[in-house]
Amino acid sequence: MRNNFFKSKWNRSILLALAVSPFITASFAHWSGSRVQESLAAEEKPALAFETYMVNTGMVKETTRVVGARFRFKNLSEHKVTVTELVPSCGCLKPRLEKKVYEPNETGEFQLKMETASESPGQKEYFVDFKYEDTQERSTRLTFKLELPTRRLVVKPKALVIYQFTPGRTIHPLTVSDYRGGQDFEIISVESTSKFAKVKLAERELDKGVTSQKLEVIVENLVPPGKHNGMIVIKTNDPDFPELYVPMIIQGPDRKTAQNLLPGSPNAN
């Protein structure tokens, strides 16, 4: 019976197909793999190359008021590059980029600056996601590392976000604390750059060698719809820290709510 099976022309065809199928499968996989690799190899590389992807300043001097980093880059492609957004991991970094469009072979840079008095001591690691478009949307993460010394002059909170959705006066505290001890620290003047807020000095405290000067940021009434940026500027008699800055955002109500709160509207008080 076995001999009859091999003698059958149909059965011999089946056996031949089974014998050569591994070779066909391997060949198909080989050539398919080559096409995939060729496709991947054809993908365009990101247009921007950075001089460094991490800046580490190490230990910052105690008297350093502002510390920063600079990241340089070049457009190595044949396409125009448009920077769409710089997203920092901390609002204290204040990334600054002078222009957003870069032609082929053009170089550029952006800077980070941070007020040391607004940050706690210790090792810090921040990053900025640098987002841009060449032939597609891209994002590059750049890292900034440093170490801040033991507390000396500290501002809390380091930034103010005020939600002023309804009429009425609101008061928001700030505190400048001097941990150095024995220093004749004094605030000379305070100022708000926003027309929607004012700032004034409050009580001064001495507790366990730490001098703390309190401030009050006051928003008198309802503000217009949207987000309003400003800065609290604190001037001192300290030669190492003559000026301190606290970023401020005042968020007003949406337009519909603001309309309802206008004098004469049914919902106005």
mmCIF file of C-alpha atoms in Angstrom:
data_model
loop_
_atom_site.group_PDB
_atom_site.id
_atom_site.type_symbol
_atom_site.label_atom_id
_atom_site.label_comp_id
_atom_site.label_asym_id
_atom_site.label_seq_id
_atom_site.Cartn_x
_atom_site.Cartn_y
_atom_site.Cartn_z
ATOM 1 C CA MET A 1 0.000 0.000 0.000
ATOM 2 C CA ARG A 2 2.910 2.268 0.830
ATOM 3 C CA ASN A 3 4.393 1.727 -2.632
ATOM 4 C CA ASN A 4 1.080 2.558 -4.250
ATOM 5 C CA PHE A 5 1.022 5.832 -2.301
ATOM 6 C CA PHE A 6 4.433 6.914 -3.691
ATOM 7 C CA LYS A 7 3.516 5.748 -7.198
ATOM 8 C CA SER A 8 0.494 7.996 -7.292
ATOM 9 C CA LYS A 9 1.281 11.142 -9.308
ATOM 10 C CA TRP A 10 -0.989 13.235 -7.100
ATOM 11 C CA ASN A 11 0.669 12.039 -3.916
ATOM 12 C CA ARG A 12 4.159 12.686 -5.327
ATOM 13 C CA SER A 13 3.085 16.296 -6.006
ATOM 14 C CA ILE A 14 1.956 16.707 -2.409
ATOM 15 C CA LEU A 15 5.265 15.398 -1.058
ATOM 16 C CA LEU A 16 7.237 17.699 -3.343
ATOM 17 C CA ALA A 17 5.244 20.716 -2.169
ATOM 18 C CA LEU A 18 5.834 19.789 1.474
ATOM 19 C CA ALA A 19 9.558 19.394 0.841
ATOM 20 C CA VAL A 20 10.091 22.798 -0.733
ATOM 21 C CA SER A 21 7.655 24.808 1.468
ATOM 22 C CA PRO A 22 10.274 25.638 4.173
ATOM 23 C CA PHE A 23 12.544 27.093 1.488
ATOM 24 C CA ILE A 24 9.705 29.195 0.041
ATOM 25 C CA THR A 25 8.670 30.411 3.508
ATOM 26 C CA ALA A 26 12.237 31.368 4.415
ATOM 27 C CA SER A 27 12.715 33.172 1.102
ATOM 28 C CA PHE A 28 9.491 35.129 1.562
ATOM 29 C CA ALA A 29 10.470 36.120 5.106
ATOM 30 C CA HIS A 30 13.931 37.143 3.918
ATOM 31 C CA TRP A 31 12.699 39.417 1.139
ATOM 32 C CA SER A 32 9.815 40.780 3.206
ATOM 33 C CA GLY A 33 12.278 41.623 5.994
ATOM 34 C CA SER A 34 14.482 43.450 3.549
ATOM 35 C CA ARG A 35 11.594 45.583 2.368
ATOM 36 C CA VAL A 36 10.691 46.491 5.959
ATOM 37 C CA GLN A 37 14.296 47.461 6.721
ATOM 38 C CA GLU A 38 14.486 49.525 3.553
ATOM 39 C CA SER A 39 11.285 51.328 4.551
ATOM 40 C CA LEU A 40 12.631 52.088 8.013
ATOM 41 C CA ALA A 41 15.927 53.260 6.596
ATOM 42 C CA ALA A 42 14.059 55.647 4.304
ATOM 43 C CA GLU A 43 12.436 57.504 7.235
ATOM 44 C CA GLU A 44 13.816 60.995 7.624
ATOM 45 C CA LYS A 45 15.838 61.799 10.709
ATOM 46 C CA PRO A 46 14.818 64.688 12.989
ATOM 47 C CA ALA A 47 15.945 67.999 11.521
ATOM 48 C CA LEU A 48 17.408 69.501 14.693
ATOM 49 C CA ALA A 49 20.619 68.349 16.320
ATOM 50 C CA PHE A 50 21.493 69.795 19.742
ATOM 51 C CA GLU A 51 25.000 70.601 20.915
ATOM 52 C CA THR A 52 24.111 68.970 24.247
ATOM 53 C CA TYR A 53 21.002 67.305 25.583
ATOM 54 C CA MET A 54 21.823 67.856 29.252
ATOM 55 C CA VAL A 55 23.348 70.749 31.198
ATOM 56 C CA ASN A 56 24.596 70.022 34.729
ATOM 57 C CA THR A 57 25.794 73.117 36.622
ATOM 58 C CA GLY A 58 26.620 71.167 39.782
ATOM 59 C CA MET A 59 26.563 72.983 43.122
ATOM 60 C CA VAL A 60 25.355 76.572 42.815
ATOM 61 C CA LYS A 61 27.104 79.232 44.896
ATOM 62 C CA GLU A 62 25.116 80.521 47.848
ATOM 63 C CA THR A 63 25.276 84.073 46.534
ATOM 64 C CA THR A 64 23.984 83.165 43.067
ATOM 65 C CA ARG A 65 20.618 84.838 42.547
ATOM 66 C CA VAL A 66 19.816 83.546 39.050
ATOM 67 C CA VAL A 67 21.054 80.287 37.539
ATOM 68 C CA GLY A 68 20.496 79.224 33.964
ATOM 69 C CA ALA A 69 21.375 76.987 31.045
ATOM 70 C CA ARG A 70 21.813 77.468 27.313
ATOM 71 C CA PHE A 71 20.934 74.879 24.660
ATOM 72 C CA ARG A 72 22.263 75.383 21.104
ATOM 73 C CA PHE A 73 20.950 73.549 18.047
ATOM 74 C CA LYS A 74 21.263 73.392 14.259
ATOM 75 C CA ASN A 75 18.866 72.520 11.462
ATOM 76 C CA LEU A 76 20.696 69.757 9.586
ATOM 77 C CA SER A 77 17.861 68.995 7.163
ATOM 78 C CA GLU A 78 16.801 70.436 3.843
ATOM 79 C CA HIS A 79 13.488 71.553 5.324
ATOM 80 C CA LYS A 80 12.374 74.619 7.217
ATOM 81 C CA VAL A 81 11.822 74.017 10.940
ATOM 82 C CA THR A 82 9.088 75.699 12.979
ATOM 83 C CA VAL A 83 9.279 75.563 16.777
ATOM 84 C CA THR A 84 5.746 75.087 18.102
ATOM 85 C CA GLU A 85 6.178 74.969 21.889
ATOM 86 C CA LEU A 86 8.641 74.726 24.781
ATOM 87 C CA VAL A 87 7.093 72.789 27.665
ATOM 88 C CA PRO A 88 9.077 73.021 30.948
ATOM 89 C CA SER A 89 8.651 70.579 33.814
ATOM 90 C CA CYS A 90 8.590 73.594 36.172
ATOM 91 C CA GLY A 91 7.265 77.103 35.606
ATOM 92 C CA CYS A 92 10.357 78.393 37.425
ATOM 93 C CA LEU A 93 12.531 77.636 34.366
ATOM 94 C CA LYS A 94 11.145 80.436 32.185
ATOM 95 C CA PRO A 95 12.428 79.126 28.794
ATOM 96 C CA ARG A 96 13.221 81.911 26.334
ATOM 97 C CA LEU A 97 13.461 81.471 22.562
ATOM 98 C CA GLU A 98 13.971 84.534 20.362
ATOM 99 C CA LYS A 99 12.615 83.113 17.092
ATOM 100 C CA LYS A 100 10.537 80.138 15.975
ATOM 101 C CA VAL A 101 11.444 79.487 12.311
ATOM 102 C CA TYR A 102 14.845 78.101 11.230
ATOM 103 C CA GLU A 103 15.999 77.560 7.652
ATOM 104 C CA PRO A 104 18.261 74.643 6.550
ATOM 105 C CA ASN A 105 21.750 74.859 8.144
ATOM 106 C CA GLU A 106 20.626 77.695 10.430
ATOM 107 C CA THR A 107 21.637 77.591 14.093
ATOM 108 C CA GLY A 108 19.736 78.768 17.129
ATOM 109 C CA GLU A 109 19.591 78.558 20.899
ATOM 110 C CA PHE A 110 17.248 78.952 23.830
ATOM 111 C CA GLN A 111 17.897 79.784 27.474
ATOM 112 C CA LEU A 112 16.561 78.754 30.860
ATOM 113 C CA LYS A 113 16.697 81.093 33.863
ATOM 114 C CA MET A 114 15.639 80.303 37.407
ATOM 115 C CA GLU A 115 15.439 82.436 40.562
ATOM 116 C CA THR A 116 17.282 80.430 43.235
ATOM 117 C CA ALA A 117 15.458 82.135 46.111
ATOM 118 C CA SER A 118 12.198 80.576 44.962
ATOM 119 C CA GLU A 119 13.519 77.009 45.187
ATOM 120 C CA SER A 120 14.279 74.665 48.083
ATOM 121 C CA PRO A 121 17.857 73.375 48.567
ATOM 122 C CA GLY A 122 19.161 70.050 47.280
ATOM 123 C CA GLN A 123 19.747 68.288 43.976
ATOM 124 C CA LYS A 124 17.341 69.247 41.210
ATOM 125 C CA GLU A 125 16.582 67.770 37.813
ATOM 126 C CA TYR A 126 14.296 69.592 35.388
ATOM 127 C CA PHE A 127 13.521 69.159 31.710
ATOM 128 C CA VAL A 128 12.070 71.007 28.745
ATOM 129 C CA ASP A 129 10.222 69.275 25.906
ATOM 130 C CA PHE A 130 11.302 71.144 22.759
ATOM 131 C CA LYS A 131 8.485 70.663 20.225
ATOM 132 C CA TYR A 132 8.868 71.510 16.550
ATOM 133 C CA GLU A 133 7.794 70.568 13.032
ATOM 134 C CA ASP A 134 9.961 69.697 10.009
ATOM 135 C CA THR A 135 8.263 67.134 7.761
ATOM 136 C CA GLN A 136 6.355 65.916 10.797
ATOM 137 C CA GLU A 137 5.779 66.753 14.467
ATOM 138 C CA ARG A 138 8.850 66.203 16.666
ATOM 139 C CA SER A 139 9.694 66.485 20.366
ATOM 140 C CA THR A 140 13.138 66.474 21.999
ATOM 141 C CA ARG A 141 13.636 66.342 25.769
ATOM 142 C CA LEU A 142 16.459 68.476 27.191
ATOM 143 C CA THR A 143 17.574 68.109 30.815
ATOM 144 C CA PHE A 144 18.828 70.698 33.311
ATOM 145 C CA LYS A 145 20.486 69.497 36.535
ATOM 146 C CA LEU A 146 21.853 71.498 39.453
ATOM 147 C CA GLU A 147 22.266 71.472 43.219
ATOM 148 C CA LEU A 148 21.124 74.342 45.414
ATOM 149 C CA PRO A 149 22.903 75.053 48.732
ATOM 150 C CA THR A 150 21.332 75.212 52.191
ATOM 151 C CA ARG A 151 18.482 77.646 52.560
ATOM 152 C CA ARG A 152 19.304 81.318 52.764
ATOM 153 C CA LEU A 153 16.651 83.635 51.268
ATOM 154 C CA VAL A 154 13.466 81.840 50.271
ATOM 155 C CA VAL A 155 10.215 83.104 48.733
ATOM 156 C CA LYS A 156 7.018 81.101 49.245
ATOM 157 C CA PRO A 157 5.025 80.394 47.217
ATOM 158 C CA LYS A 158 7.405 80.613 44.266
ATOM 159 C CA ALA A 159 4.501 81.517 41.957
ATOM 160 C CA LEU A 160 0.956 82.769 42.414
ATOM 161 C CA VAL A 161 -2.106 81.535 40.538
ATOM 162 C CA ILE A 162 -5.203 83.522 41.487
ATOM 163 C CA TYR A 163 -8.707 82.531 40.396
ATOM 164 C CA GLN A 164 -10.912 85.611 40.519
ATOM 165 C CA PHE A 165 -14.252 84.363 39.193
ATOM 166 C CA THR A 166 -16.601 86.489 41.308
ATOM 167 C CA PRO A 167 -16.730 90.106 42.511
ATOM 168 C CA GLY A 168 -15.135 90.977 45.828
ATOM 169 C CA ARG A 169 -11.730 91.539 47.387
ATOM 170 C CA THR A 170 -9.323 88.603 47.745
ATOM 171 C CA ILE A 171 -5.986 88.553 49.590
ATOM 172 C CA HIS A 172 -3.136 86.160 48.773
ATOM 173 C CA PRO A 173 -0.109 85.829 51.112
ATOM 174 C CA LEU A 174 3.582 85.772 50.203
ATOM 175 C CA THR A 175 6.488 85.238 52.584
ATOM 176 C CA VAL A 176 10.194 86.058 52.210
ATOM 177 C CA SER A 177 12.270 84.174 54.806
ATOM 178 C CA ASP A 178 15.954 84.722 55.663
ATOM 179 C CA TYR A 179 17.537 81.524 57.048
ATOM 180 C CA ARG A 180 21.088 82.870 57.311
ATOM 181 C CA GLY A 181 20.756 84.411 60.759
ATOM 182 C CA GLY A 182 22.485 87.571 61.893
ATOM 183 C CA GLN A 183 21.684 89.373 58.618
ATOM 184 C CA ASP A 184 20.079 92.806 58.672
ATOM 185 C CA PHE A 185 17.647 91.812 55.936
ATOM 186 C CA GLU A 186 14.966 94.277 54.933
ATOM 187 C CA ILE A 187 12.501 94.683 52.056
ATOM 188 C CA ILE A 188 12.795 98.182 50.619
ATOM 189 C CA SER A 189 9.827 98.138 48.230
ATOM 190 C CA VAL A 190 7.256 95.833 46.614
ATOM 191 C CA GLU A 191 5.430 96.251 43.317
ATOM 192 C CA SER A 192 2.905 94.404 41.146
ATOM 193 C CA THR A 193 3.270 94.724 37.371
ATOM 194 C CA SER A 194 -0.400 93.781 36.926
ATOM 195 C CA LYS A 195 -3.041 96.505 36.989
ATOM 196 C CA PHE A 196 -5.478 93.994 38.484
ATOM 197 C CA ALA A 197 -3.451 93.388 41.672
ATOM 198 C CA LYS A 198 -1.535 95.398 44.237
ATOM 199 C CA VAL A 199 0.922 94.253 46.899
ATOM 200 C CA LYS A 200 1.793 95.610 50.335
ATOM 201 C CA LEU A 201 4.013 94.685 53.266
ATOM 202 C CA ALA A 202 2.408 92.932 56.236
ATOM 203 C CA GLU A 203 3.845 91.808 59.586
ATOM 204 C CA ARG A 204 7.471 90.825 60.157
ATOM 205 C CA GLU A 205 8.341 87.814 62.324
ATOM 206 C CA LEU A 206 11.452 86.376 63.994
ATOM 207 C CA ASP A 207 11.283 82.693 64.923
ATOM 208 C CA LYS A 208 14.299 80.531 65.917
ATOM 209 C CA GLY A 209 16.740 82.788 64.086
ATOM 210 C CA VAL A 210 14.648 82.930 60.893
ATOM 211 C CA THR A 211 13.380 86.357 59.849
ATOM 212 C CA SER A 212 10.181 86.255 57.810
ATOM 213 C CA GLN A 213 8.606 89.226 56.072
ATOM 214 C CA LYS A 214 4.998 88.682 55.022
ATOM 215 C CA LEU A 215 3.369 90.353 52.027
ATOM 216 C CA GLU A 216 -0.215 90.558 50.825
ATOM 217 C CA VAL A 217 -1.206 90.459 47.153
ATOM 218 C CA ILE A 218 -4.659 91.996 46.802
ATOM 219 C CA VAL A 219 -7.113 91.688 43.934
ATOM 220 C CA GLU A 220 -9.835 94.263 44.542
ATOM 221 C CA ASN A 221 -12.667 93.071 42.324
ATOM 222 C CA LEU A 222 -13.756 91.047 39.324
ATOM 223 C CA VAL A 223 -11.186 90.956 36.511
ATOM 224 C CA PRO A 224 -11.878 90.662 32.766
ATOM 225 C CA PRO A 225 -12.308 87.198 31.222
ATOM 226 C CA GLY A 226 -9.200 85.178 30.416
ATOM 227 C CA LYS A 227 -5.703 84.833 31.832
ATOM 228 C CA HIS A 228 -3.693 87.883 32.946
ATOM 229 C CA ASN A 229 0.054 87.526 33.527
ATOM 230 C CA GLY A 230 2.032 89.664 35.936
ATOM 231 C CA MET A 231 4.977 89.737 38.304
ATOM 232 C CA ILE A 232 5.544 90.660 41.943
ATOM 233 C CA VAL A 233 8.845 92.569 42.203
ATOM 234 C CA ILE A 234 10.468 92.634 45.650
ATOM 235 C CA LYS A 235 13.466 94.921 46.229
ATOM 236 C CA THR A 236 15.710 94.331 49.248
ATOM 237 C CA ASN A 237 18.774 95.813 50.951
ATOM 238 C CA ASP A 238 20.668 92.542 50.443
ATOM 239 C CA PRO A 239 23.611 92.932 47.998
ATOM 240 C CA ASP A 240 23.368 89.266 46.975
ATOM 241 C CA PHE A 241 19.599 89.354 46.405
ATOM 242 C CA PRO A 242 18.677 92.957 45.548
ATOM 243 C CA GLU A 243 15.568 91.896 43.612
ATOM 244 C CA LEU A 244 13.248 88.902 43.913
ATOM 245 C CA TYR A 245 10.544 87.995 41.404
ATOM 246 C CA VAL A 246 7.343 86.008 41.857
ATOM 247 C CA PRO A 247 5.424 85.149 38.623
ATOM 248 C CA MET A 248 1.687 85.702 38.902
ATOM 249 C CA ILE A 249 -1.323 84.565 36.874
ATOM 250 C CA ILE A 250 -4.763 86.014 37.525
ATOM 251 C CA GLN A 251 -7.489 83.940 35.921
ATOM 252 C CA GLY A 252 -10.761 85.743 35.270
ATOM 253 C CA PRO A 253 -14.168 84.164 34.605
ATOM 254 C CA ASP A 254 -15.345 82.971 31.197
ATOM 255 C CA ARG A 255 -17.140 85.503 29.022
ATOM 256 C CA LYS A 256 -20.624 84.173 29.707
ATOM 257 C CA THR A 257 -20.126 84.362 33.471
ATOM 258 C CA ALA A 258 -18.618 87.835 33.181
ATOM 259 C CA GLN A 259 -21.649 89.041 31.203
ATOM 260 C CA ASN A 260 -23.985 87.749 33.899
ATOM 261 C CA LEU A 261 -22.020 89.576 36.604
ATOM 262 C CA LEU A 262 -22.118 92.962 34.889
ATOM 263 C CA PRO A 263 -24.191 95.676 36.634
ATOM 264 C CA GLY A 264 -27.804 95.470 35.509
ATOM 265 C CA SER A 265 -27.729 91.782 34.619
ATOM 266 C CA PRO A 266 -30.201 89.462 36.480
ATOM 267 C CA ASN A 267 -27.374 87.581 38.286
ATOM 268 C CA ALA A 268 -25.393 90.668 39.347
ATOM 269 C CA ASN A 269 -25.326 91.462 43.056
#
